[in-house]
Coordinates of N, CA and C in Angstrom, one line a residue:
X1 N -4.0 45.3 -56.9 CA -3.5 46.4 -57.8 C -4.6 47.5 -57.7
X2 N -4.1 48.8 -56.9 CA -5.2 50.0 -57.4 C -4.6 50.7 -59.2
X3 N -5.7 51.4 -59.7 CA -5.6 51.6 -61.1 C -6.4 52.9 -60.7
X4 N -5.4 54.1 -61.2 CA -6.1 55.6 -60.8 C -6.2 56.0 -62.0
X5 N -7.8 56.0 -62.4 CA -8.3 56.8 -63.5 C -9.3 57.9 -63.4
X6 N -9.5 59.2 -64.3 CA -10.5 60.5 -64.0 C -11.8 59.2 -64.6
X7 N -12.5 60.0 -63.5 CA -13.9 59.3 -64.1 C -14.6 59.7 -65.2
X8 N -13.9 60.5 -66.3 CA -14.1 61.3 -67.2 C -13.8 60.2 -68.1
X9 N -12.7 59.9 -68.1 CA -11.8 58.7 -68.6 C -12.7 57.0 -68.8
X10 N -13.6 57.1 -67.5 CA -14.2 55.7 -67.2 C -15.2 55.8 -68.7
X11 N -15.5 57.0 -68.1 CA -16.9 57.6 -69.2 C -16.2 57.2 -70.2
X12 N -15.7 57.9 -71.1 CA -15.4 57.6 -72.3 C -15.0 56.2 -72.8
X13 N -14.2 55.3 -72.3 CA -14.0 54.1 -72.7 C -15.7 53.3 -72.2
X14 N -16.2 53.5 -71.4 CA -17.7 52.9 -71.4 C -18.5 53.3 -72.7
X15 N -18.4 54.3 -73.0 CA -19.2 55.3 -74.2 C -18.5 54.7 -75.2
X16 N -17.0 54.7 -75.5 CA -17.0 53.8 -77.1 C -16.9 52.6 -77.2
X17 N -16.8 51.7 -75.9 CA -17.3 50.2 -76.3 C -19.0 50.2 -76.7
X18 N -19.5 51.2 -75.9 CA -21.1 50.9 -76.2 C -22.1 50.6 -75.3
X19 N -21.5 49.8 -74.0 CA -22.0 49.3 -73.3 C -23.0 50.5 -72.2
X20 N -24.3 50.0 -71.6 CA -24.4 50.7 -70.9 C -23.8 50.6 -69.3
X21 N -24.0 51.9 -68.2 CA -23.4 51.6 -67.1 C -23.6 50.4 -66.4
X22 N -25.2 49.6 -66.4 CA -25.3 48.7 -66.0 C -24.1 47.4 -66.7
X23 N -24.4 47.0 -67.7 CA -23.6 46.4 -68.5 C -22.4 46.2 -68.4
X24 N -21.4 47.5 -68.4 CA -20.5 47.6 -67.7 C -19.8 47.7 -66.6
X25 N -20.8 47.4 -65.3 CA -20.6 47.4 -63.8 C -20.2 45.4 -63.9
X26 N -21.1 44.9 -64.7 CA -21.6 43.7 -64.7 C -20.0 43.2 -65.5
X27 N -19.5 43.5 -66.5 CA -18.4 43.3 -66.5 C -17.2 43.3 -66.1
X28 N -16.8 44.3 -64.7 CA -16.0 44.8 -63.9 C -16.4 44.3 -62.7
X29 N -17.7 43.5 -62.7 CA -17.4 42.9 -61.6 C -17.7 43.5 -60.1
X30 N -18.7 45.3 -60.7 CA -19.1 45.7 -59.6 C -20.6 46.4 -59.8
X31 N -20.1 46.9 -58.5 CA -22.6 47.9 -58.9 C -23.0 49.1 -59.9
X32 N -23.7 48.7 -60.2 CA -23.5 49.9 -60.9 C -23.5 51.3 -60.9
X33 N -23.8 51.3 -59.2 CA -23.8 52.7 -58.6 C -22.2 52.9 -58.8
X34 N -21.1 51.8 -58.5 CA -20.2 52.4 -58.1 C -19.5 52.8 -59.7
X35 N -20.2 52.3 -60.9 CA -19.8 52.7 -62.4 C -20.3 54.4 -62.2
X36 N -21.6 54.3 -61.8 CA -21.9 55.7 -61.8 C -21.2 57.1 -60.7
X37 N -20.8 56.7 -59.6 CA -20.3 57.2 -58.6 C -18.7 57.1 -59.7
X38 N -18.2 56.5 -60.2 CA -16.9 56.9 -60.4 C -17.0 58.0 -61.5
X39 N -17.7 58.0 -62.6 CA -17.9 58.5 -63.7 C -18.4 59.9 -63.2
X40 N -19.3 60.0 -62.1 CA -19.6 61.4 -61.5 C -18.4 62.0 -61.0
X41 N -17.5 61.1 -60.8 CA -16.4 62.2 -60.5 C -15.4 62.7 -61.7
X42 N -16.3 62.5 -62.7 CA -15.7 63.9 -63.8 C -14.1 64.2 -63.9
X43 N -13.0 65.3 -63.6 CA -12.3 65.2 -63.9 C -11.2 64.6 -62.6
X44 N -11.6 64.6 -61.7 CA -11.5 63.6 -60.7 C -10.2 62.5 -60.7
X45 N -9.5 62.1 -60.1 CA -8.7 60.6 -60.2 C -9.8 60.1 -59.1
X46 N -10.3 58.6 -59.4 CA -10.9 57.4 -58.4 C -9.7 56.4 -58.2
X47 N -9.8 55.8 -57.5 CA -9.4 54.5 -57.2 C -9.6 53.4 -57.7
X48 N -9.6 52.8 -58.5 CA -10.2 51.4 -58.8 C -9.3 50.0 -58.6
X49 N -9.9 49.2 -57.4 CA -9.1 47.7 -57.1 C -9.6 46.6 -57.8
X50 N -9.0 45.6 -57.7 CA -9.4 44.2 -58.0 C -9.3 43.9 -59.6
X51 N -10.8 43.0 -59.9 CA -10.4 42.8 -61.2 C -11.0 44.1 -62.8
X52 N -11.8 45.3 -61.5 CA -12.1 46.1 -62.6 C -11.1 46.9 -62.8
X53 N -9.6 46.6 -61.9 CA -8.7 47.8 -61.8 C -8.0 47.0 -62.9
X54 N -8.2 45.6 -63.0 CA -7.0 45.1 -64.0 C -7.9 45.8 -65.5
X55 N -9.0 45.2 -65.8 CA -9.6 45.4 -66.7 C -9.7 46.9 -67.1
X56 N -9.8 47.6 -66.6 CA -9.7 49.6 -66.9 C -8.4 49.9 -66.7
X57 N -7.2 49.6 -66.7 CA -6.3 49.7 -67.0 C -5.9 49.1 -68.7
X58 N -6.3 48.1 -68.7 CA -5.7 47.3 -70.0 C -6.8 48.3 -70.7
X59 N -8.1 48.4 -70.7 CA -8.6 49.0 -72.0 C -8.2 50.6 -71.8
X60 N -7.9 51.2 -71.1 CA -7.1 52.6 -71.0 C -6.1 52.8 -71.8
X61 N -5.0 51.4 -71.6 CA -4.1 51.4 -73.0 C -4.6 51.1 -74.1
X62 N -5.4 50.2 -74.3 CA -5.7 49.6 -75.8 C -6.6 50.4 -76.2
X63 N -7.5 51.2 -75.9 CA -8.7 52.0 -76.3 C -7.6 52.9 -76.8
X64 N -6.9 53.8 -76.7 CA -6.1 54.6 -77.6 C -5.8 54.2 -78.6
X65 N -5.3 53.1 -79.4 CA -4.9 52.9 -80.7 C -5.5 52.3 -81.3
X66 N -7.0 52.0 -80.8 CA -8.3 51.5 -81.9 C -8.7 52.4 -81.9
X67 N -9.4 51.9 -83.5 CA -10.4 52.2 -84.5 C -12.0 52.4 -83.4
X68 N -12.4 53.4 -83.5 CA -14.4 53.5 -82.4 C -14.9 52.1 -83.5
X69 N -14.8 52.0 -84.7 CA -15.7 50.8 -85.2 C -15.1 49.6 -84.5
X70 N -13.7 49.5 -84.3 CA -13.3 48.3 -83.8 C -14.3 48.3 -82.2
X71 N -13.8 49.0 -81.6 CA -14.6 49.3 -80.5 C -15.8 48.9 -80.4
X72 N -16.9 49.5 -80.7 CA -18.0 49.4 -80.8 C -18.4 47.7 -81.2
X73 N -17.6 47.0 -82.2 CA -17.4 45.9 -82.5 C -17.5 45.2 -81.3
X74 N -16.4 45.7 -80.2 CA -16.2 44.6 -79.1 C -17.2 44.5 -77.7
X75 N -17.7 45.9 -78.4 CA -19.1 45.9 -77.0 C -20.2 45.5 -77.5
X76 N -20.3 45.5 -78.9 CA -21.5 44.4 -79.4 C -21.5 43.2 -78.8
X77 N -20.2 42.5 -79.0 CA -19.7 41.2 -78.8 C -20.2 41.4 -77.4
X78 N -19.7 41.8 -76.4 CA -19.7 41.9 -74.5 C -20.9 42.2 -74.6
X79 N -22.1 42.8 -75.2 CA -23.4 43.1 -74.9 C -23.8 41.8 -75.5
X80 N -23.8 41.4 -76.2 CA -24.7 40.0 -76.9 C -23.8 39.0 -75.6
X81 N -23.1 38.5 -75.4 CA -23.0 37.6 -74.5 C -23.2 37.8 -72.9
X82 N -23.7 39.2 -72.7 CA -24.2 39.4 -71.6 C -25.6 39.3 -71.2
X83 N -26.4 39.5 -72.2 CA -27.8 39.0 -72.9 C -27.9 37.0 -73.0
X84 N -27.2 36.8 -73.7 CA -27.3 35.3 -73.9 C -26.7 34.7 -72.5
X85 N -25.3 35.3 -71.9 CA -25.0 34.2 -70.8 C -24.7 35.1 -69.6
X86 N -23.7 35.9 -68.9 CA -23.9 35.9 -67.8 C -22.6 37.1 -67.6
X87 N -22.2 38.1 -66.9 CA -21.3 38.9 -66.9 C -20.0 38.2 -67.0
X88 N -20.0 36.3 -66.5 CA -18.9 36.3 -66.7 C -18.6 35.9 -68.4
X89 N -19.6 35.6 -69.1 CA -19.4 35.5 -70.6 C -19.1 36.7 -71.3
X90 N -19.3 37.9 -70.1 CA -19.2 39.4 -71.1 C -17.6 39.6 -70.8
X91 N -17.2 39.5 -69.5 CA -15.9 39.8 -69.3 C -14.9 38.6 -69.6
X92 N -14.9 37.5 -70.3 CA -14.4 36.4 -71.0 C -14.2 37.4 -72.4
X93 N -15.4 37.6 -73.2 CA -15.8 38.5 -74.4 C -14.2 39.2 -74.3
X94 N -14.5 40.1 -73.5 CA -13.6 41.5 -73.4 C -12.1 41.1 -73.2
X95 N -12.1 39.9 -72.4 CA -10.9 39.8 -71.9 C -9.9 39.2 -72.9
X96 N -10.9 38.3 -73.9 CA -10.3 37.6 -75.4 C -9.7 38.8 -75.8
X97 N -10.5 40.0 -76.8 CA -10.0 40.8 -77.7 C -8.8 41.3 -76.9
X98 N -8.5 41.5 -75.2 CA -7.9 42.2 -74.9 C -6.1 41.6 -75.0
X99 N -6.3 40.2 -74.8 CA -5.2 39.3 -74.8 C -5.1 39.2 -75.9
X100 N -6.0 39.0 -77.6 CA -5.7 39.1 -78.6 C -4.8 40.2 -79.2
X101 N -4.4 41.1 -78.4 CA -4.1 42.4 -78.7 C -2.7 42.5 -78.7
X102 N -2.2 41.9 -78.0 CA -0.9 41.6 -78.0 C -0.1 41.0 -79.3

């Protein structure tokens, strides 16, 4: 699956989970140059494949109809288990609230 988002867009859903770029590469599963190279492209459409294209698509929807405290909530969570265990404990984290959401 490609997932076409402005890197404006990346930005902002990175910014109200909380997480930093590194943090967030590590959850998506890629470098963090390429978190930073997309986000440089500003109002831009990127490409994003694989599993960060699944992942930035689902929070593209869901980030619109939460609360930034809910938010910020869930990147505490993905930041503390990225700290204690391993990117794939952060994108488990994320990937719970995201399936919980349904």
């Amino acid at each position: 699956m490609k997932f076409h988002i402005t890197g404006d867009h990346i930005a902002d859903i990175r910014t109200m989970i909380g997480l930093t770029a590194d943090q967030f590469a590590s959850v998506l599963a890629v470098h963090p140059g390429t978190v930073r190279r997309w986000e440089g492209a500003g109002p831009e459409l990127v490409a994003v494949d694989g599993v960060a294209a699944e992942v930035l698509a689902r929070l593209a929807r869901e980030a619109q109809g939460v609360d930034p405290e809910t938010m910020e909530q869930v990147g505490e969570r993905v930041a503390n288990a990225l700290l204690m265990g391993s990117a794939v404990a952060g994108l488990f984290v994320l990937l719970k609230w995201l399936l919980d959401e349904e």
